[in-house]
Amino acid sequence: MTGPSSTHEERTAASQRDSDLHQVRIAKIEQVNESFLPGQWLDVHVPGVRQAGGFTITSTPKDAQPRRDDPGYLELAIQKSPNNPPAAWLWRPEEEIRDSPVYVRVGGNFVWPPPGIDPASIKTIALVAGGVGINPLMSILTHLRQNPQEPKRTISLIYGARAPQSHDLSKILFLDRLRDYSWMGQQTTPFVKLYLTRCSEEEAIDMNDRYSRPKEEVIDLHSALAGRIDREALRNAVDHADDDEWRKQAVVYICGPAKMTDEFERIYLDMGMEQGRVLTEKWW
């Protein structure tokens, strides 16, 4: 039985893991390796804490590769959580933990390319995020951006987030990075639809107007809406091909709270998507 009170290691006991622990050092902390696949997480063992933390890698395999004068890096997005000992340790003041050795192990099955599917057969990628569920999707999205040899595909990101109290959309995790991406020639510009909870339609329009750029910007944030992600948005993210061929050409990645991922997975399966083409990662 797993749930909010179980540990990361208990919840992921059946997930794929590397056999080795690798030592890394904390080089930089900002608020807002060996090989791995986009979308995976790390078991993180910090000094003095027996329990391992589970934190998603938001960087890409390419970022981790050593280059001249650059050892490579792993980027993690870690939510402040005083009741989670590894997270609490990593939220200590930077001067206390910078250059401290920690040990990490790569794991997870929520990866690009999806297991058992020929990437060349994939024409449409739908990424569906709820809150901090954006983390592994950023790794996948950035990986696709970094590799211009990837075939041209239709990419959609549906992102549900709580409206910031400041009404400043730049406070939403990774939104500035998404907007600033300069997509490479062979890669399709992603369509991003942002759903804002805990705000009115008027507030959402006002936030859009203050945050959006001119019409030529790569991401059109005038598609932001007040409310929860709905069935129509989920279908539109994959329904690009003629007739029913989209079911054979699309893959869907869903990451967010367990109730959300279960609901959205059922919606896609009811639409006729194959089980292996709908991947989910739950946040407890």
XYZ file of C-alpha atoms in Angstrom:
284
model
C 0.000 0.000 0.000
C 1.403 3.401 -0.983
C 0.176 6.915 -0.387
C 1.148 10.363 0.850
C 2.684 9.019 4.082
C 4.856 6.374 2.421
C 8.462 7.123 1.491
C 9.792 7.721 -1.991
C 11.617 4.370 -1.905
C 8.444 2.499 -0.886
C 6.352 4.169 -3.623
C 8.927 3.434 -6.331
C 10.077 -0.027 -5.231
C 8.883 -1.596 -8.505
C 10.392 1.098 -10.741
C 13.497 0.674 -12.867
C 16.712 1.791 -11.122
C 20.415 1.987 -11.868
C 22.463 -0.490 -9.840
C 25.121 2.078 -8.888
C 25.203 5.012 -6.491
C 27.179 7.993 -7.868
C 28.773 10.717 -5.773
C 28.031 14.277 -6.865
C 28.622 17.655 -5.250
C 26.203 20.524 -4.786
C 27.500 23.296 -7.044
C 24.665 25.815 -7.182
C 21.266 26.395 -5.608
C 18.562 28.640 -6.994
C 15.053 28.966 -5.662
C 11.999 29.212 -7.932
C 26.465 11.565 -13.999
C 26.093 8.930 -15.563
C 23.618 8.280 -18.376
C 19.884 8.750 -17.803
C 16.766 9.254 -19.875
C 14.674 12.439 -20.067
C 11.904 12.227 -17.455
C 13.728 10.136 -14.830
C 14.289 10.935 -11.163
C 17.100 10.514 -8.667
C 17.289 8.720 -5.355
C 19.218 11.356 -3.392
C 21.134 10.349 -0.249
C 22.209 13.392 1.776
C 24.587 13.414 4.767
C 23.098 12.347 8.076
C 19.710 11.248 6.674
C 19.016 7.527 6.293
C 15.948 7.999 4.090
C 16.582 8.733 0.395
C 14.737 11.600 -1.266
C 13.161 11.258 -4.685
C 13.607 14.328 -6.893
C 12.948 14.713 -10.611
C 15.756 15.602 -12.980
C 14.716 18.722 -14.906
C 17.913 18.918 -16.974
C 18.766 16.575 -19.852
C 21.319 13.813 -20.533
C 23.220 16.244 -22.744
C 23.563 18.694 -19.836
C 25.195 15.939 -17.755
C 27.934 15.194 -20.287
C 31.387 16.586 -19.375
C 32.812 19.081 -21.848
C 35.958 21.176 -21.917
C 36.069 23.299 -18.736
C 32.574 22.063 -17.852
C 32.025 18.890 -15.782
C 28.322 18.743 -16.705
C 25.461 19.042 -14.250
C 22.187 17.615 -12.991
C 19.357 20.052 -12.258
C 16.664 19.140 -9.731
C 13.504 21.046 -8.811
C 12.889 20.500 -5.089
C 9.755 21.744 -3.378
C 10.145 23.160 0.133
C 8.968 20.438 2.502
C 10.071 20.648 6.150
C 8.549 17.215 6.884
C 10.649 15.527 4.186
C 14.143 15.115 5.717
C 16.133 14.997 2.426
C 14.237 18.001 1.030
C 14.655 19.901 4.306
C 18.420 19.251 4.211
C 18.636 20.536 0.623
C 16.693 23.672 1.619
C 19.308 24.644 4.208
C 21.238 27.879 3.488
C 23.439 27.492 0.431
C 26.638 28.364 2.306
C 26.017 25.429 4.670
C 25.710 22.724 2.013
C 27.483 24.006 -1.102
C 30.196 21.512 -2.205
C 28.792 18.844 0.134
C 28.954 15.327 -1.330
C 25.644 13.576 -1.897
C 24.974 10.200 -3.503
C 22.439 9.675 -6.273
C 20.920 6.775 -8.188
C 18.941 7.164 -11.418
C 15.509 5.556 -11.655
C 12.070 5.766 -13.207
C 10.083 4.454 -16.160
C 8.430 7.745 -17.199
C 10.925 8.415 -19.977
C 11.504 9.547 -23.522
C 11.461 7.639 -25.798
C 8.559 5.581 -24.441
C 9.534 1.936 -23.815
C 8.639 -0.469 -26.599
C 7.676 2.195 -29.154
C 9.705 3.183 -32.201
C 10.265 6.956 -31.867
C 10.057 7.277 -35.655
C 6.382 6.211 -35.458
C 5.512 9.107 -33.139
C 4.021 12.129 -34.897
C 2.330 13.789 -31.915
C 3.537 14.283 -28.328
C 1.115 15.525 -25.670
C 2.594 16.563 -22.326
C 0.079 17.112 -19.510
C 1.294 18.649 -16.240
C -0.428 19.410 -12.969
C 1.546 21.769 -10.713
C 5.041 20.433 -9.981
C 4.250 17.627 -12.421
C 5.884 19.969 -14.944
C 9.321 18.826 -13.700
C 9.946 15.627 -15.713
C 8.122 17.098 -18.712
C 10.673 19.936 -18.817
C 13.462 17.379 -19.142
C 11.655 15.676 -22.031
C 10.761 18.957 -23.737
C 14.286 20.363 -23.387
C 15.794 17.142 -24.696
C 13.647 17.371 -27.829
C 14.706 21.004 -28.240
C 18.395 20.119 -27.915
C 18.281 17.475 -30.643
C 17.518 18.968 -34.071
C 17.960 15.548 -35.661
C 14.666 14.516 -34.102
C 11.909 14.303 -36.736
C 9.388 17.114 -36.928
C 6.438 16.442 -34.622
C 3.411 18.203 -33.205
C 4.134 18.935 -29.530
C 1.540 20.214 -27.064
C 1.983 21.087 -23.414
C -1.127 21.413 -21.238
C -0.094 22.914 -17.919
C -2.412 23.323 -14.956
C -1.106 25.565 -12.171
C -2.412 27.583 -9.266
C -2.621 31.294 -10.117
C 0.069 33.236 -8.204
C -1.260 35.510 -5.461
C 0.827 38.311 -6.998
C -0.906 37.758 -10.371
C 2.592 37.591 -11.884
C 2.737 34.630 -14.266
C 6.549 34.625 -14.141
C 6.156 33.051 -10.673
C 4.777 29.860 -12.240
C 7.442 27.163 -12.330
C 9.387 27.094 -15.628
C 6.997 29.420 -17.467
C 9.724 31.981 -18.193
C 11.989 29.226 -19.484
C 9.259 27.927 -21.758
C 8.605 31.382 -23.143
C 12.272 32.103 -23.760
C 13.017 28.903 -25.649
C 14.344 29.486 -29.144
C 13.333 26.328 -30.977
C 15.714 24.843 -33.521
C 14.842 24.538 -37.194
C 13.703 20.919 -37.489
C 11.749 20.918 -34.255
C 8.115 21.959 -34.089
C 7.351 24.904 -31.808
C 5.259 23.546 -28.923
C 1.764 24.811 -28.352
C 1.326 25.664 -24.669
C -2.082 25.953 -23.028
C -1.989 27.182 -19.447
C -4.899 26.524 -17.065
C -4.983 28.693 -13.936
C -6.899 27.538 -10.885
C -8.115 29.764 -8.049
C -8.691 32.787 -10.256
C -11.511 34.301 -12.309
C -11.630 34.607 -16.085
C -11.102 38.363 -15.758
C -7.994 37.814 -13.619
C -6.613 35.298 -16.121
C -7.104 37.739 -19.012
C -5.383 40.495 -17.036
C -2.410 38.246 -16.224
C -2.146 37.242 -19.898
C -2.150 40.838 -21.060
C 0.621 41.826 -18.651
C 2.798 38.782 -19.359
C 2.379 38.148 -23.080
C 4.754 39.321 -25.767
C 4.045 40.487 -29.317
C 2.282 38.125 -31.668
C 5.525 36.626 -33.011
C 6.589 35.151 -29.647
C 7.245 31.399 -29.708
C 4.645 30.583 -27.064
C 1.181 32.113 -27.228
C 0.096 32.612 -23.634
C -3.204 34.136 -24.711
C -4.331 30.517 -24.606
C -4.232 30.643 -20.778
C -7.638 29.988 -19.216
C -9.162 30.084 -15.743
C -10.159 26.687 -14.394
C -9.090 23.053 -14.572
C -7.802 21.148 -17.582
C -10.822 19.749 -19.427
C -11.536 16.790 -21.705
C -11.625 18.939 -24.849
C -8.098 20.231 -24.211
C -6.821 16.698 -23.663
C -8.325 15.507 -26.930
C -7.143 18.513 -28.930
C -3.571 17.851 -27.779
C -3.458 14.583 -29.741
C -6.207 14.818 -32.369
C -4.154 16.235 -35.230
C -4.153 13.449 -37.822
C -6.936 12.423 -40.189
C -9.537 9.882 -39.100
C -8.351 7.672 -36.230
C -4.675 7.503 -37.202
C -3.723 9.846 -34.359
C -4.202 6.971 -31.924
C -1.367 5.082 -33.604
C 0.895 8.104 -33.985
C 0.558 9.857 -30.616
C 2.080 9.411 -27.172
C 0.869 11.115 -24.008
C 2.828 11.887 -20.833
C 0.777 12.836 -17.757
C 2.386 13.953 -14.502
C 0.665 15.438 -11.470
C -1.371 14.497 -8.396
C -2.478 10.865 -8.346
C -6.188 11.665 -8.723
C -5.492 13.842 -11.768
C -3.227 11.337 -13.505
C -5.708 8.489 -13.000
C -8.600 10.595 -14.336
C -6.727 11.814 -17.413
C -5.326 8.365 -18.181
C -8.876 6.964 -18.208
C -9.991 9.745 -20.561
C -7.255 8.930 -23.078
C -7.865 5.185 -22.887
C -11.595 5.792 -23.409
C -10.679 7.779 -26.528
C -9.022 4.673 -27.946
C -5.369 5.299 -27.068
C -3.288 2.167 -26.465
C -2.183 1.624 -22.857
C 1.513 1.703 -23.770
C 1.160 5.110 -25.410
C -0.206 6.795 -22.267
C 2.529 7.172 -19.638
C 1.854 8.518 -16.147
C 3.892 9.647 -13.158
C 2.090 10.375 -9.879
C 2.982 13.056 -7.330
C 1.830 12.135 -3.839
